[in-house]
PDB file of C-alpha atoms in Angstrom:
ATOM      1  CA  MET A   1      74.598 115.000  63.570  1.00  0.00           C
ATOM      2  CA  GLU A   2      71.510 116.315  61.807  1.00  0.00           C
ATOM      3  CA  ASP A   3      68.767 117.921  63.831  1.00  0.00           C
ATOM      4  CA  PHE A   4      65.146 117.268  62.846  1.00  0.00           C
ATOM      5  CA  LYS A   5      64.114 120.245  65.004  1.00  0.00           C
ATOM      6  CA  SER A   6      65.165 122.530  62.134  1.00  0.00           C
ATOM      7  CA  ILE A   7      62.430 121.081  59.887  1.00  0.00           C
ATOM      8  CA  ARG A   8      59.462 123.424  59.449  1.00  0.00           C
ATOM      9  CA  VAL A   9      55.968 122.553  58.259  1.00  0.00           C
ATOM     10  CA  ALA A  10      52.830 124.644  57.921  1.00  0.00           C
ATOM     11  CA  SER A  11      49.131 124.281  57.240  1.00  0.00           C
ATOM     12  CA  LEU A  12      48.587 126.573  54.295  1.00  0.00           C
ATOM     13  CA  MET A  13      44.922 125.782  53.639  1.00  0.00           C
ATOM     14  CA  LYS A  14      42.372 124.308  56.049  1.00  0.00           C
ATOM     15  CA  GLY A  15      41.582 120.701  55.208  1.00  0.00           C
ATOM     16  CA  GLU A  16      44.710 120.291  53.071  1.00  0.00           C
ATOM     17  CA  LYS A  17      47.876 118.371  53.846  1.00  0.00           C
ATOM     18  CA  VAL A  18      50.642 120.330  55.524  1.00  0.00           C
ATOM     19  CA  GLU A  19      53.491 121.651  53.418  1.00  0.00           C
ATOM     20  CA  VAL A  20      57.144 121.128  54.258  1.00  0.00           C
ATOM     21  CA  LEU A  21      58.545 124.662  54.247  1.00  0.00           C
ATOM     22  CA  HIS A  22      62.127 123.883  55.251  1.00  0.00           C
ATOM     23  CA  ASN A  23      64.049 120.597  55.538  1.00  0.00           C
ATOM     24  CA  PRO A  24      67.810 121.137  55.722  1.00  0.00           C
ATOM     25  CA  THR A  25      68.281 117.477  56.765  1.00  0.00           C
ATOM     26  CA  SER A  26      68.619 114.279  54.757  1.00  0.00           C
ATOM     27  CA  PHE A  27      65.730 112.700  56.683  1.00  0.00           C
ATOM     28  CA  PRO A  28      63.220 111.455  54.090  1.00  0.00           C
ATOM     29  CA  LEU A  29      59.593 112.537  54.182  1.00  0.00           C
ATOM     30  CA  ILE A  30      57.484 109.389  54.586  1.00  0.00           C
ATOM     31  CA  GLY A  31      54.041 110.899  55.050  1.00  0.00           C
ATOM     32  CA  ARG A  32      51.995 114.079  55.248  1.00  0.00           C
ATOM     33  CA  GLY A  33      48.598 114.685  56.752  1.00  0.00           C
ATOM     34  CA  ASN A  34      46.402 117.588  57.796  1.00  0.00           C
ATOM     35  CA  GLN A  35      48.282 118.163  61.048  1.00  0.00           C
ATOM     36  CA  GLY A  36      51.880 117.165  60.377  1.00  0.00           C
ATOM     37  CA  ALA A  37      54.598 115.561  58.289  1.00  0.00           C
ATOM     38  CA  VAL A  38      56.519 112.410  59.209  1.00  0.00           C
ATOM     39  CA  PHE A  39      60.216 111.886  58.563  1.00  0.00           C
ATOM     40  CA  LYS A  40      62.216 108.697  59.022  1.00  0.00           C
ATOM     41  CA  ILE A  41      65.157 109.514  61.318  1.00  0.00           C
ATOM     42  CA  SER A  42      66.576 106.006  61.866  1.00  0.00           C
ATOM     43  CA  SER A  43      65.814 102.393  61.003  1.00  0.00           C
ATOM     44  CA  ASP A  44      63.382 102.156  63.919  1.00  0.00           C
ATOM     45  CA  GLN A  45      62.317 105.755  64.618  1.00  0.00           C
ATOM     46  CA  CYS A  46      60.447 108.537  62.881  1.00  0.00           C
ATOM     47  CA  VAL A  47      59.498 112.058  63.864  1.00  0.00           C
ATOM     48  CA  LYS A  48      56.182 113.758  63.240  1.00  0.00           C
ATOM     49  CA  ILE A  49      56.561 117.520  62.946  1.00  0.00           C
ATOM     50  CA  HIS A  50      53.250 119.242  63.610  1.00  0.00           C
ATOM     51  CA  ALA A  51      52.165 122.509  62.060  1.00  0.00           C
ATOM     52  CA  LYS A  52      50.409 123.466  65.304  1.00  0.00           C
ATOM     53  CA  GLN A  53      51.688 122.897  68.811  1.00  0.00           C
ATOM     54  CA  MET A  54      48.224 121.883  70.052  1.00  0.00           C
ATOM     55  CA  HIS A  55      48.185 118.927  67.632  1.00  0.00           C
ATOM     56  CA  ALA A  56      51.541 117.685  68.923  1.00  0.00           C
ATOM     57  CA  LEU A  57      50.171 117.936  72.458  1.00  0.00           C
ATOM     58  CA  SER A  58      46.940 116.106  71.581  1.00  0.00           C
ATOM     59  CA  GLU A  59      48.691 113.269  69.785  1.00  0.00           C
ATOM     60  CA  SER A  60      51.373 112.856  72.436  1.00  0.00           C
ATOM     61  CA  THR A  61      48.671 112.682  75.131  1.00  0.00           C
ATOM     62  CA  VAL A  62      46.981 109.796  73.307  1.00  0.00           C
ATOM     63  CA  LEU A  63      50.268 107.987  72.709  1.00  0.00           C
ATOM     64  CA  LYS A  64      51.359 108.378  76.345  1.00  0.00           C
ATOM     65  CA  ALA A  65      48.027 107.034  77.620  1.00  0.00           C
ATOM     66  CA  ALA A  66      48.180 103.999  75.324  1.00  0.00           C
ATOM     67  CA  GLN A  67      51.855 103.000  75.587  1.00  0.00           C
ATOM     68  CA  GLU A  68      51.126  99.618  77.165  1.00  0.00           C
ATOM     69  CA  SER A  69      48.937  98.658  74.206  1.00  0.00           C
ATOM     70  CA  SER A  70      50.132  96.776  71.134  1.00  0.00           C
ATOM     71  CA  ILE A  71      48.037  98.938  68.782  1.00  0.00           C
ATOM     72  CA  VAL A  72      50.038 102.183  68.998  1.00  0.00           C
ATOM     73  CA  PRO A  73      53.638 103.049  68.124  1.00  0.00           C
ATOM     74  CA  ARG A  74      56.169 103.264  70.934  1.00  0.00           C
ATOM     75  CA  LEU A  75      56.760 106.864  72.036  1.00  0.00           C
ATOM     76  CA  TYR A  76      60.356 108.055  72.508  1.00  0.00           C
ATOM     77  CA  GLU A  77      60.341 111.845  72.819  1.00  0.00           C
ATOM     78  CA  VAL A  78      57.920 114.758  72.757  1.00  0.00           C
ATOM     79  CA  GLY A  79      58.814 118.359  71.999  1.00  0.00           C
ATOM     80  CA  GLU A  80      56.965 121.590  71.451  1.00  0.00           C
ATOM     81  CA  ASN A  81      55.850 120.696  67.924  1.00  0.00           C
ATOM     82  CA  TYR A  82      57.159 117.162  67.380  1.00  0.00           C
ATOM     83  CA  ILE A  83      56.840 113.550  68.479  1.00  0.00           C
ATOM     84  CA  VAL A  84      59.570 110.935  68.038  1.00  0.00           C
ATOM     85  CA  MET A  85      58.008 107.496  67.825  1.00  0.00           C
ATOM     86  CA  GLU A  86      58.532 103.980  66.568  1.00  0.00           C
ATOM     87  CA  TYR A  87      58.887 103.658  62.812  1.00  0.00           C
ATOM     88  CA  ILE A  88      56.590 100.874  61.673  1.00  0.00           C
ATOM     89  CA  GLU A  89      57.532  99.266  58.411  1.00  0.00           C
ATOM     90  CA  GLY A  90      54.652  97.869  56.431  1.00  0.00           C
ATOM     91  CA  PRO A  91      51.763  98.796  54.173  1.00  0.00           C
ATOM     92  CA  SER A  92      48.668 100.576  55.346  1.00  0.00           C
ATOM     93  CA  LEU A  93      45.646  98.322  55.783  1.00  0.00           C
ATOM     94  CA  LYS A  94      44.153 100.086  52.755  1.00  0.00           C
ATOM     95  CA  GLU A  95      47.146  99.139  50.582  1.00  0.00           C
ATOM     96  CA  TYR A  96      47.171  95.614  52.021  1.00  0.00           C
ATOM     97  CA  LEU A  97      43.474  95.029  51.261  1.00  0.00           C
ATOM     98  CA  GLU A  98      43.763  96.590  47.792  1.00  0.00           C
ATOM     99  CA  GLU A  99      46.561  94.147  46.981  1.00  0.00           C
ATOM    100  CA  LYS A 100      44.694  91.105  48.367  1.00  0.00           C
ATOM    101  CA  GLY A 101      41.338  92.080  46.869  1.00  0.00           C
ATOM    102  CA  MET A 102      39.553  90.351  49.744  1.00  0.00           C
ATOM    103  CA  ILE A 103      39.205  90.469  53.509  1.00  0.00           C
ATOM    104  CA  THR A 104      40.002  87.332  55.469  1.00  0.00           C
ATOM    105  CA  GLU A 105      38.491  86.278  58.776  1.00  0.00           C
ATOM    106  CA  ASP A 106      41.913  86.842  60.374  1.00  0.00           C
ATOM    107  CA  VAL A 107      41.953  90.481  59.211  1.00  0.00           C
ATOM    108  CA  THR A 108      38.381  90.951  60.444  1.00  0.00           C
ATOM    109  CA  LYS A 109      39.373  89.596  63.882  1.00  0.00           C
ATOM    110  CA  LYS A 110      42.328  91.992  64.006  1.00  0.00           C
ATOM    111  CA  ILE A 111      40.131  94.968  63.071  1.00  0.00           C
ATOM    112  CA  LEU A 112      37.648  94.006  65.779  1.00  0.00           C
ATOM    113  CA  PHE A 113      40.464  93.628  68.322  1.00  0.00           C
ATOM    114  CA  LEU A 114      41.777  97.061  67.363  1.00  0.00           C
ATOM    115  CA  LEU A 115      38.339  98.650  67.862  1.00  0.00           C
ATOM    116  CA  GLU A 116      37.860  96.883  71.215  1.00  0.00           C
ATOM    117  CA  GLU A 117      41.314  97.996  72.306  1.00  0.00           C
ATOM    118  CA  MET A 118      40.462 101.615  71.414  1.00  0.00           C
ATOM    119  CA  LYS A 119      37.403 101.293  73.645  1.00  0.00           C
ATOM    120  CA  ARG A 120      39.462  99.758  76.467  1.00  0.00           C
ATOM    121  CA  LEU A 121      41.964 102.622  76.205  1.00  0.00           C
ATOM    122  CA  LYS A 122      39.042 105.058  76.549  1.00  0.00           C
ATOM    123  CA  PHE A 123      39.556 106.662  73.156  1.00  0.00           C
ATOM    124  CA  THR A 124      36.565 108.893  72.435  1.00  0.00           C
ATOM    125  CA  GLN A 125      37.020 108.397  68.700  1.00  0.00           C
ATOM    126  CA  LEU A 126      36.532 104.665  68.110  1.00  0.00           C
ATOM    127  CA  ASP A 127      37.398 104.875  64.441  1.00  0.00           C
ATOM    128  CA  SER A 128      40.345 105.147  62.059  1.00  0.00           C
ATOM    129  CA  ARG A 129      40.790 105.273  58.311  1.00  0.00           C
ATOM    130  CA  LEU A 130      42.336 102.193  56.688  1.00  0.00           C
ATOM    131  CA  LYS A 131      45.309 104.330  55.624  1.00  0.00           C
ATOM    132  CA  GLU A 132      45.952 105.091  59.343  1.00  0.00           C
ATOM    133  CA  ILE A 133      46.317 101.410  60.255  1.00  0.00           C
ATOM    134  CA  ILE A 134      49.718  99.887  59.485  1.00  0.00           C
ATOM    135  CA  VAL A 135      50.156  96.140  58.948  1.00  0.00           C
ATOM    136  CA  THR A 136      53.398  95.216  60.701  1.00  0.00           C
ATOM    137  CA  LYS A 137      55.946  92.638  59.512  1.00  0.00           C
ATOM    138  CA  GLN A 138      54.589  90.346  62.231  1.00  0.00           C
ATOM    139  CA  GLY A 139      51.050  90.716  60.854  1.00  0.00           C
ATOM    140  CA  GLY A 140      49.718  92.905  63.658  1.00  0.00           C
ATOM    141  CA  PHE A 141      47.992  96.263  63.282  1.00  0.00           C
ATOM    142  CA  LYS A 142      49.197  99.617  64.645  1.00  0.00           C
ATOM    143  CA  VAL A 143      47.173 102.817  64.498  1.00  0.00           C
ATOM    144  CA  VAL A 144      48.940 106.026  63.544  1.00  0.00           C
ATOM    145  CA  ASP A 145      47.670 109.612  63.324  1.00  0.00           C
ATOM    146  CA  LEU A 146      46.015 109.700  66.742  1.00  0.00           C
ATOM    147  CA  VAL A 147      45.627 113.485  67.060  1.00  0.00           C
ATOM    148  CA  SER A 148      41.861 113.438  67.620  1.00  0.00           C
ATOM    149  CA  HIS A 149      41.293 110.124  69.410  1.00  0.00           C
ATOM    150  CA  PHE A 150      40.769 111.900  72.769  1.00  0.00           C
ATOM    151  CA  THR A 151      39.200 115.095  71.412  1.00  0.00           C
ATOM    152  CA  LYS A 152      36.602 113.960  68.848  1.00  0.00           C
ATOM    153  CA  LYS A 153      33.694 111.674  69.654  1.00  0.00           C
ATOM    154  CA  SER A 154      32.736 108.745  67.455  1.00  0.00           C
ATOM    155  CA  ASP A 155      31.161 105.583  68.879  1.00  0.00           C
ATOM    156  CA  ARG A 156      31.011 103.854  65.506  1.00  0.00           C
ATOM    157  CA  PRO A 157      33.773 103.089  62.991  1.00  0.00           C
ATOM    158  CA  GLU A 158      32.224 105.129  60.186  1.00  0.00           C
ATOM    159  CA  LYS A 159      35.481 106.090  58.426  1.00  0.00           C
ATOM    160  CA  LEU A 160      36.660 102.491  58.543  1.00  0.00           C
ATOM    161  CA  MET A 161      33.330 101.203  57.173  1.00  0.00           C
ATOM    162  CA  THR A 162      33.288 103.847  54.441  1.00  0.00           C
ATOM    163  CA  ASN A 163      36.833 102.853  53.422  1.00  0.00           C
ATOM    164  CA  LEU A 164      35.874  99.156  53.344  1.00  0.00           C
ATOM    165  CA  ASN A 165      32.838 100.041  51.219  1.00  0.00           C
ATOM    166  CA  HIS A 166      35.019 101.929  48.713  1.00  0.00           C
ATOM    167  CA  LEU A 167      37.153  98.794  48.378  1.00  0.00           C
ATOM    168  CA  GLY A 168      34.052  96.645  47.858  1.00  0.00           C
ATOM    169  CA  LEU A 169      34.785  94.709  51.054  1.00  0.00           C
ATOM    170  CA  LEU A 170      32.146  96.011  53.478  1.00  0.00           C
ATOM    171  CA  SER A 171      29.613  93.212  52.859  1.00  0.00           C
ATOM    172  CA  SER A 172      32.261  90.513  53.381  1.00  0.00           C
ATOM    173  CA  PHE A 173      33.480  92.235  56.536  1.00  0.00           C
ATOM    174  CA  LEU A 174      29.984  92.541  57.995  1.00  0.00           C
ATOM    175  CA  GLU A 175      29.183  88.888  57.185  1.00  0.00           C
ATOM    176  CA  GLN A 176      32.288  87.842  59.101  1.00  0.00           C
ATOM    177  CA  VAL A 177      31.425  90.182  61.987  1.00  0.00           C
ATOM    178  CA  LYS A 178      27.913  88.647  62.083  1.00  0.00           C
ATOM    179  CA  LYS A 179      29.464  85.198  62.527  1.00  0.00           C
ATOM    180  CA  LEU A 180      32.254  86.175  64.942  1.00  0.00           C
ATOM    181  CA  TYR A 181      30.734  89.005  66.998  1.00  0.00           C
ATOM    182  CA  PRO A 182      26.941  89.133  66.546  1.00  0.00           C
ATOM    183  CA  GLN A 183      26.540  92.063  68.984  1.00  0.00           C
ATOM    184  CA  SER A 184      28.859  94.277  66.933  1.00  0.00           C
ATOM    185  CA  TYR A 185      27.029  93.205  63.796  1.00  0.00           C
ATOM    186  CA  LEU A 186      23.707  94.357  65.282  1.00  0.00           C
ATOM    187  CA  GLU A 187      25.254  97.758  65.991  1.00  0.00           C
ATOM    188  CA  TRP A 188      26.764  98.095  62.504  1.00  0.00           C
ATOM    189  CA  LYS A 189      24.411  96.244  60.140  1.00  0.00           C
ATOM    190  CA  ASP A 190      22.931  99.533  58.872  1.00  0.00           C
ATOM    191  CA  PHE A 191      26.296 100.249  57.206  1.00  0.00           C
ATOM    192  CA  THR A 192      25.399  97.738  54.483  1.00  0.00           C
ATOM    193  CA  CYS A 193      25.171  99.132  51.003  1.00  0.00           C
TER     194      CYS A 193
END
C-alpha cells in the first residue's frame, strides 16, 4: 500500500504556491496553495501535505473545533505535517458562478449562512475566497483552506466581496442581501463599486 507520508512539499518563495518536491505515490495532486498541496488518496478522502508544521497544526485546530458543522470537511487523521480529510467533489464557488454568469437568491442565502456559521464557530477570520468554497453534489457549501481562520482577524468578508466584484456579481449579491438580511447589508453596503 502506498504511503502519502513520503510526499514532500516546500515553500520556495514567500507568497507563492508550494512546490511538490517528491511524490513517489500514484496519488494525484488536486490542488496547491501557499501552505500546502492536496492529494486525492481515495474516493472520499484527500490529504493536505503542509510545507510547515505550524500550518498543519493551525488548520487541524480549526477543523477539529468545527467538526459538528456542515461547512467544513470531515477530519480523519492529523500528523506532523499533514491532514487527512473528506474529499469533496464539486466545483469551487468561483467556477460555479463563472459558469452560471449570475448569482441566485439561493446562492446568496447559502453564502450568508456560511458567514453566520463561521461567526457561530468563533472563527476570527470571517471571510474566504470563492475558490476556497466548494459546491457539493448536494448543493451545499464547504470551506477548505482554513489555516488562518483562528489566527487572522477579519470581521468583514472582504476577499469574498472582492471576488464577487471581479465576477461582476457584487451589486446583485448586495441587492439580494439588502432584501434578505438588511442588517448585513448596512454593514457591507460600502463594498459597492
